[in-house]
Amino acid sequence: MRARRPMLAANWKMYKSVAESQAWAEQLKAAVVEEGIGADRDLIVAPTHLALWAVATVLADSGVAVAGQTLDLGVEGALTGAVSAYLLRQAGASWVLVGHSERRQHFGEDDALVAEKAKAARHAGLGVILCVGETEAERAAGATWSRLTQQLEPVVARLSPADWAAMAVAYEPVWAIGSGRTPSPEEIGEAAAGLRQWLAAAVGPTAEATRILYGGSVNEQNLPEFWRQPGVDGALVGGASLAVERFLAMARIPLVPGGGTQ
Ligand code: PGA
């Protein structure tokens, strides 16, 4: 038996109209019904906020979960343009991405704000996919590990150990996102092992339940090698998730019950 349930998450970023999002979800749902895909792994889709309710409505009772791509702090209030964890829940989300590098880069989210968002999401009962990763310059300077722990520490400080059972940590090197470049499968496996060891020391036994994902230029060709690494529980996929056939190809990758891929 695998220690944790495998997970495959699609991050659509700022792509797809509501109608396109619905059509993608209908096709995924058909494959779930006809082929039973998703029976041995968690499938999660993160549409834009605008399309989230429509996608959640299509996928209701399918076993496929829906995630927000980000959230704002608070519950309800005079905060023009904001979307809280509570509102995401009401619209049908059960997960949310927090700390994606595009949020950090383009929307000024620092490590402390990311941690506050993770806390707000857990408070509302959402599962959190926490994204961490180093830039190319940090990697070149040998600072990968210190950057990862710098991102994790404020989150650990704000959450309870029990929260980590409802967390996934996505290791997403910034230089690998949308670039077609990835670390080697072995490097990804080492990062996953290092992250779990660090988490176990920081939060205790619940770290065994935290899913550790890889993200950054994942596609249907390279994912089997990544998934085969012990300790890599799945992937967060951007560009290659936009075409439903490509997401389905990844959702169909045969998994060995003891861990790894066939
Ligand atoms: P990518 O994006 O798969 O297009 O590299 C991954 C992500 O940003 O989560």
Coordinates of N, CA and C in Angstrom, one line a residue, residues 47-216:
P47 N -9.7 26.0 -11.6 CA -10.1 27.0 -12.7 C -9.9 28.4 -12.2
T48 N -10.2 29.4 -13.0 CA -10.3 30.7 -12.5 C -11.4 30.9 -11.5
H49 N -11.3 31.9 -10.7 CA -12.4 32.1 -9.8 C -13.8 32.2 -10.5
L50 N -13.8 32.8 -11.7 CA -15.0 33.0 -12.4 C -15.7 31.7 -12.8
A51 N -14.9 30.7 -13.2 CA -15.4 29.4 -13.7 C -15.5 28.4 -12.6
L52 N -15.1 28.7 -11.4 CA -15.0 27.7 -10.3 C -16.4 27.1 -10.0
W53 N -17.4 27.9 -9.8 CA -18.7 27.4 -9.5 C -19.2 26.5 -10.6
A54 N -19.1 26.9 -11.8 CA -19.6 26.1 -13.0 C -18.9 24.8 -13.1
V55 N -17.6 24.8 -12.9 CA -16.8 23.5 -12.9 C -17.2 22.6 -11.7
A56 N -17.3 23.2 -10.6 CA -17.7 22.4 -9.4 C -19.1 21.8 -9.6
T57 N -20.0 22.5 -10.3 CA -21.3 22.0 -10.5 C -21.3 20.8 -11.4
V58 N -20.5 20.9 -12.5 CA -20.3 19.8 -13.4 C -19.7 18.6 -12.7
L59 N -18.7 18.8 -11.8 CA -18.0 17.7 -11.2 C -18.6 17.2 -9.9
A60 N -19.7 17.8 -9.5 CA -20.3 17.4 -8.2 C -20.6 15.9 -8.3
D61 N -20.3 15.2 -7.2 CA -20.5 13.7 -7.1 C -19.6 12.9 -8.1
S62 N -18.6 13.5 -8.7 CA -17.7 12.8 -9.6 C -16.5 12.3 -8.9
G63 N -16.3 12.8 -7.7 CA -15.0 12.5 -6.9 C -13.9 13.4 -7.3
V64 N -14.0 14.2 -8.4 CA -13.0 15.1 -8.7 C -13.2 16.4 -7.9
A65 N -12.1 16.9 -7.3 CA -12.2 18.0 -6.4 C -11.8 19.3 -7.2
V66 N -12.3 20.4 -6.7 CA -12.1 21.7 -7.3 C -11.3 22.6 -6.3
A67 N -10.3 23.3 -6.9 CA -9.5 24.2 -6.0 C -9.5 25.6 -6.5
G68 N -9.4 26.6 -5.6 CA -9.2 28.0 -6.0 C -7.7 28.1 -6.3
Q69 N -7.3 29.1 -7.1 CA -5.9 29.3 -7.4 C -5.2 30.2 -6.4
T70 N -6.0 30.9 -5.7 CA -5.5 31.8 -4.6 C -6.7 32.2 -3.7
L71 N -6.5 32.9 -2.7 CA -7.6 33.4 -1.8 C -7.1 34.7 -1.2
D72 N -8.1 35.5 -0.7 CA -7.8 36.7 0.0 C -8.1 36.4 1.5
L73 N -7.5 37.2 2.4 CA -7.8 37.1 3.8 C -9.1 37.6 4.1
G74 N -9.7 37.2 5.2 CA -11.0 37.6 5.7 C -12.1 36.6 5.3
V75 N -13.3 36.9 5.7 CA -14.4 36.0 5.4 C -15.4 36.7 4.5
E76 N -16.0 37.8 4.9 CA -16.9 38.6 4.1 C -16.5 40.0 4.5
G77 N -16.8 41.0 3.6 CA -16.5 42.4 4.1 C -16.4 43.3 2.9
A78 N -16.1 44.6 3.2 CA -16.0 45.6 2.2 C -14.5 45.6 1.7
L79 N -14.3 44.6 0.8 CA -12.9 44.4 0.3 C -13.1 44.1 -1.2
T80 N -13.2 45.2 -2.0 CA -13.5 45.1 -3.4 C -12.6 44.2 -4.2
G81 N -13.1 43.3 -4.9 CA -12.3 42.4 -5.7 C -11.8 41.2 -5.0
A82 N -12.0 41.1 -3.7 CA -11.4 40.0 -3.0 C -12.3 38.7 -2.9
V83 N -11.7 37.6 -2.8 CA -12.4 36.3 -2.7 C -11.8 35.5 -1.5
S84 N -12.7 35.3 -0.5 CA -12.2 34.6 0.7 C -12.2 33.1 0.6
A85 N -11.6 32.5 1.5 CA -11.7 31.0 1.6 C -13.1 30.6 1.8
Y86 N -13.9 31.3 2.6 CA -15.3 31.0 2.9 C -16.1 31.0 1.5
L87 N -15.8 32.1 0.7 CA -16.6 32.2 -0.5 C -16.2 31.0 -1.5
L88 N -14.9 30.7 -1.5 CA -14.4 29.6 -2.3 C -15.2 28.3 -1.9
R89 N -15.2 28.0 -0.6 CA -16.0 26.9 -0.1 C -17.4 26.8 -0.6
Q90 N -18.1 28.0 -0.4 CA -19.5 28.1 -0.8 C -19.7 27.8 -2.3
A91 N -18.6 28.2 -3.1 CA -18.7 28.0 -4.6 C -18.4 26.6 -5.0
G92 N -17.9 25.7 -4.0 CA -17.7 24.3 -4.4 C -16.2 23.9 -4.3
A93 N -15.3 24.8 -3.9 CA -13.9 24.4 -3.8 C -13.7 23.6 -2.5
S94 N -12.8 22.6 -2.5 CA -12.4 21.9 -1.3 C -10.9 22.1 -1.1
W95 N -10.2 22.6 -2.1 CA -8.8 22.9 -2.0 C -8.5 24.3 -2.5
V96 N -7.3 24.8 -2.2 CA -6.9 26.1 -2.7 C -5.3 26.0 -2.8
L97 N -4.8 26.6 -3.9 CA -3.4 26.8 -4.1 C -3.0 28.0 -3.3
V98 N -1.9 27.9 -2.6 CA -1.4 29.0 -1.8 C 0.1 29.2 -2.1
G99 N 0.6 30.4 -2.4 CA 2.0 30.7 -2.5 C 2.5 30.3 -3.9
H100 N 1.7 30.2 -4.9 CA 2.2 29.9 -6.2 C 3.3 31.0 -6.6
S101 N 4.3 30.6 -7.3 CA 5.4 31.6 -7.6 C 4.9 32.8 -8.4
E102 N 3.8 32.5 -9.2 CA 3.3 33.7 -10.0 C 2.6 34.7 -9.0
R103 N 2.0 34.2 -8.0 CA 1.4 35.1 -7.0 C 2.6 35.9 -6.2
R104 N 3.6 35.1 -5.9 CA 4.7 35.8 -5.2 C 5.4 36.8 -6.1
Q105 N 5.6 36.5 -7.4 CA 6.3 37.4 -8.4 C 5.5 38.5 -8.8
H106 N 4.3 38.3 -9.2 CA 3.5 39.4 -9.9 C 2.5 40.0 -9.0
F107 N 2.2 39.5 -7.8 CA 1.2 40.1 -6.9 C 1.8 40.4 -5.5
G108 N 3.1 40.4 -5.4 CA 3.8 40.8 -4.2 C 3.5 40.0 -3.0
E109 N 3.2 38.7 -3.1 CA 2.9 37.9 -1.9 C 4.2 37.5 -1.3
D110 N 4.4 37.9 -0.1 CA 5.7 37.5 0.6 C 5.4 36.2 1.5
D111 N 6.5 35.7 2.1 CA 6.3 34.5 2.8 C 5.3 34.6 4.0
A112 N 5.3 35.8 4.6 CA 4.4 35.9 5.7 C 2.9 36.0 5.3
L113 N 2.6 36.6 4.1 CA 1.3 36.7 3.6 C 0.8 35.3 3.2
V114 N 1.7 34.6 2.5 CA 1.4 33.2 2.1 C 1.0 32.4 3.3
A115 N 1.7 32.5 4.4 CA 1.4 31.7 5.6 C 0.1 32.1 6.1
E116 N -0.2 33.4 6.1 CA -1.5 33.9 6.6 C -2.7 33.3 5.8
K117 N -2.4 33.2 4.5 CA -3.4 32.7 3.5 C -3.6 31.2 3.8
A118 N -2.5 30.5 4.1 CA -2.6 29.0 4.4 C -3.5 28.9 5.7
K119 N -3.2 29.7 6.6 CA -4.0 29.7 7.9 C -5.5 29.9 7.6
A120 N -5.8 31.0 6.8 CA -7.2 31.3 6.6 C -7.9 30.2 5.8
A121 N -7.1 29.5 4.9 CA -7.7 28.4 4.1 C -8.0 27.3 5.1
R122 N -7.1 26.9 5.9 CA -7.3 25.8 6.9 C -8.5 26.1 7.8
H123 N -8.6 27.4 8.2 CA -9.6 27.8 9.1 C -11.0 27.6 8.5
A124 N -11.1 27.8 7.2 CA -12.3 27.6 6.5 C -12.5 26.1 6.1
G125 N -11.6 25.3 6.4 CA -11.7 23.8 6.1 C -11.3 23.4 4.7
L126 N -10.5 24.3 4.0 CA -10.0 24.0 2.7 C -8.7 23.2 2.9
G127 N -8.5 22.2 2.0 CA -7.2 21.6 1.9 C -6.3 22.6 1.1
V128 N -5.0 22.6 1.4 CA -4.1 23.6 0.9 C -3.0 22.9 0.1
I129 N -2.8 23.4 -1.2 CA -1.6 23.0 -1.9 C -0.6 24.2 -1.8
L130 N 0.4 24.0 -1.0 CA 1.3 25.1 -0.7 C 2.5 24.9 -1.7
C131 N 2.7 26.0 -2.5 CA 3.8 25.9 -3.5 C 5.0 26.6 -2.9
V132 N 6.1 25.9 -3.1 CA 7.4 26.4 -2.7 C 8.4 26.1 -3.8
G133 N 9.5 26.9 -3.9 CA 10.5 26.7 -4.9 C 11.5 27.8 -5.0
E134 N 12.6 27.4 -5.5 CA 13.7 28.4 -5.6 C 13.8 29.0 -7.0
T135 N 14.4 30.2 -7.1 CA 14.6 30.8 -8.4 C 15.9 30.2 -9.0
E136 N 16.1 30.5 -10.3 CA 17.4 30.0 -10.9 C 18.6 30.6 -10.2
A137 N 18.5 31.9 -9.8 CA 19.7 32.5 -9.1 C 19.9 31.9 -7.8
E138 N 18.8 31.6 -7.1 CA 19.0 30.9 -5.8 C 19.6 29.5 -5.9
R139 N 19.2 28.8 -6.9 CA 19.8 27.5 -7.2 C 21.3 27.6 -7.5
A140 N 21.6 28.6 -8.4 CA 23.0 28.7 -8.8 C 23.9 29.1 -7.6
A141 N 23.2 29.8 -6.6 CA 24.0 30.2 -5.4 C 24.0 29.2 -4.3
G142 N 23.5 28.0 -4.6 CA 23.4 26.9 -3.6 C 22.4 27.2 -2.5
A143 N 21.5 28.1 -2.8 CA 20.5 28.5 -1.7 C 19.2 27.8 -1.8
T144 N 19.1 26.7 -2.6 CA 17.8 26.1 -2.8 C 17.1 25.7 -1.5
W145 N 17.9 25.0 -0.7 CA 17.3 24.4 0.5 C 16.9 25.5 1.5
S146 N 17.8 26.5 1.6 CA 17.5 27.6 2.6 C 16.2 28.3 2.1
R147 N 16.1 28.5 0.8 CA 14.9 29.2 0.3 C 13.6 28.3 0.6
L148 N 13.7 27.0 0.4 CA 12.5 26.2 0.7 C 12.1 26.3 2.2
T149 N 13.1 26.2 3.1 CA 12.7 26.2 4.5 C 12.3 27.6 4.9
Q150 N 12.8 28.6 4.3 CA 12.4 30.0 4.6 C 10.9 30.1 4.2
Q151 N 10.4 29.5 3.1 CA 9.0 29.5 2.7 C 8.2 28.7 3.7
L152 N 8.7 27.6 4.1 CA 7.9 26.7 4.9 C 7.7 27.1 6.4
E153 N 8.8 27.7 6.9 CA 8.8 28.0 8.4 C 7.6 28.9 8.8
P154 N 7.3 30.0 8.1 CA 6.2 30.8 8.6 C 4.8 30.0 8.5
V155 N 4.7 29.1 7.6 CA 3.5 28.3 7.5 C 3.4 27.4 8.7
V156 N 4.5 26.7 9.0 CA 4.6 25.8 10.1 C 4.2 26.6 11.4
A157 N 4.7 27.8 11.5 CA 4.5 28.6 12.7 C 3.0 28.9 12.9
R158 N 2.3 29.0 11.8 CA 0.9 29.5 11.9 C -0.1 28.3 12.0
L159 N 0.3 27.1 11.5 CA -0.7 26.0 11.5 C -0.4 25.1 12.7
S160 N -1.5 24.3 13.0 CA -1.3 23.3 14.0 C -0.7 22.0 13.3
P161 N 0.0 21.1 14.1 CA 0.5 19.9 13.4 C -0.6 19.1 12.7
A162 N -1.8 19.1 13.3 CA -2.9 18.4 12.6 C -3.3 18.9 11.3
D163 N -3.1 20.2 11.0 CA -3.4 20.8 9.7 C -2.6 20.1 8.6
W164 N -1.5 19.5 8.9 CA -0.6 19.0 7.8 C -1.1 17.8 7.2
A165 N -2.2 17.2 7.8 CA -2.8 16.0 7.1 C -3.7 16.5 5.9
A166 N -4.0 17.8 6.0 CA -4.9 18.4 4.9 C -4.0 19.3 4.0
M167 N -2.7 19.1 4.0 CA -1.8 20.0 3.2 C -1.1 19.1 2.2
A168 N -0.9 19.7 1.0 CA 0.0 19.2 0.1 C 1.1 20.2 -0.1
V169 N 2.3 19.8 -0.3 CA 3.4 20.8 -0.6 C 3.9 20.5 -2.0
A170 N 3.7 21.5 -2.8 CA 4.2 21.3 -4.2 C 5.6 22.0 -4.4
Y171 N 6.5 21.1 -4.7 CA 7.9 21.6 -4.9 C 7.9 22.1 -6.4
E172 N 8.0 23.4 -6.6 CA 7.9 24.0 -7.9 C 9.1 24.9 -8.1
P173 N 10.2 24.4 -8.7 CA 11.3 25.4 -8.9 C 10.8 26.5 -9.9
V174 N 11.1 27.7 -9.6 CA 10.5 28.8 -10.4 C 11.0 28.7 -11.8
W175 N 12.3 28.3 -12.0 CA 12.9 28.2 -13.3 C 12.3 27.1 -14.2
A176 N 11.6 26.2 -13.5 CA 11.0 25.0 -14.3 C 9.6 25.3 -14.7
I177 N 9.0 26.4 -14.2 CA 7.5 26.6 -14.5 C 7.4 27.2 -15.9
G178 N 6.7 26.5 -16.7 CA 6.4 27.0 -18.1 C 7.6 27.1 -19.0
S179 N 8.7 26.5 -18.6 CA 10.0 26.7 -19.3 C 10.4 25.5 -20.2
G180 N 9.7 24.3 -19.9 CA 10.1 23.1 -20.6 C 11.3 22.5 -19.9
R181 N 11.9 23.1 -18.9 CA 13.0 22.5 -18.2 C 12.6 22.0 -16.8
T182 N 13.2 20.9 -16.4 CA 12.8 20.3 -15.1 C 14.1 19.8 -14.4
P183 N 14.1 19.7 -13.1 CA 15.2 18.9 -12.5 C 15.1 17.5 -12.9
S184 N 16.1 16.7 -12.7 CA 16.1 15.3 -13.0 C 15.1 14.6 -12.1
P185 N 14.6 13.4 -12.5 CA 13.7 12.7 -11.6 C 14.4 12.4 -10.2
E186 N 15.7 12.1 -10.2 CA 16.4 11.8 -9.0 C 16.4 13.1 -8.1
E187 N 16.7 14.2 -8.7 CA 16.7 15.5 -8.0 C 15.3 15.7 -7.3
I188 N 14.3 15.4 -8.1 CA 12.9 15.7 -7.6 C 12.7 14.7 -6.4
G189 N 13.1 13.5 -6.6 CA 12.9 12.5 -5.5 C 13.7 12.9 -4.2
E190 N 14.9 13.5 -4.4 CA 15.7 13.9 -3.3 C 15.0 15.1 -2.6
A191 N 14.5 16.0 -3.4 CA 13.8 17.2 -2.8 C 12.6 16.7 -2.0
A192 N 11.8 15.8 -2.5 CA 10.6 15.3 -1.8 C 11.1 14.7 -0.5
A193 N 12.1 13.9 -0.5 CA 12.6 13.2 0.7 C 13.1 14.2 1.7
G194 N 13.8 15.2 1.2 CA 14.3 16.3 2.1 C 13.1 17.1 2.7
L195 N 12.1 17.4 1.9 CA 11.0 18.1 2.4 C 10.2 17.3 3.5
R196 N 10.1 16.0 3.2 CA 9.3 15.3 4.2 C 10.1 15.1 5.5
Q197 N 11.4 15.0 5.4 CA 12.2 14.9 6.6 C 12.2 16.1 7.4
W198 N 12.3 17.3 6.7 CA 12.2 18.6 7.4 C 10.9 18.7 8.1
L199 N 9.8 18.4 7.3 CA 8.4 18.5 7.9 C 8.2 17.6 9.1
A200 N 8.8 16.4 9.0 CA 8.6 15.5 10.2 C 9.2 16.1 11.4
A201 N 10.4 16.7 11.2 CA 11.1 17.3 12.4 C 10.3 18.5 12.9
A202 N 9.7 19.2 11.9 CA 9.0 20.5 12.3 C 7.6 20.3 12.9
V203 N 6.8 19.3 12.3 CA 5.4 19.2 12.7 C 5.1 17.8 13.4
G204 N 6.0 16.9 13.3 CA 5.8 15.6 13.9 C 5.2 14.6 13.0
P205 N 4.5 13.5 13.5 CA 4.1 12.4 12.7 C 3.1 12.7 11.6
T206 N 2.3 13.8 11.8 CA 1.3 14.2 10.7 C 2.0 14.4 9.4
A207 N 3.3 14.7 9.4 CA 4.0 15.0 8.1 C 3.9 13.7 7.2
E208 N 3.7 12.6 7.8 CA 3.6 11.3 7.0 C 2.4 11.4 6.1
A209 N 1.4 12.2 6.5 CA 0.1 12.3 5.7 C 0.2 13.4 4.7
T210 N 1.1 14.3 4.7 CA 1.2 15.4 3.8 C 1.6 14.9 2.4
R211 N 0.9 15.2 1.4 CA 1.3 14.9 0.1 C 2.4 15.8 -0.4
I212 N 3.4 15.3 -1.1 CA 4.4 16.1 -1.7 C 4.4 15.9 -3.2
L213 N 4.2 17.0 -3.8 CA 4.0 17.0 -5.3 C 5.2 17.7 -6.0
Y214 N 5.4 17.4 -7.2 CA 6.3 18.2 -8.0 C 5.5 19.0 -9.0
G215 N 6.0 20.2 -9.3 CA 5.4 21.0 -10.4 C 6.4 21.8 -11.1
G216 N 6.2 22.0 -12.4 CA 7.1 22.7 -13.3 C 7.4 21.9 -14.5

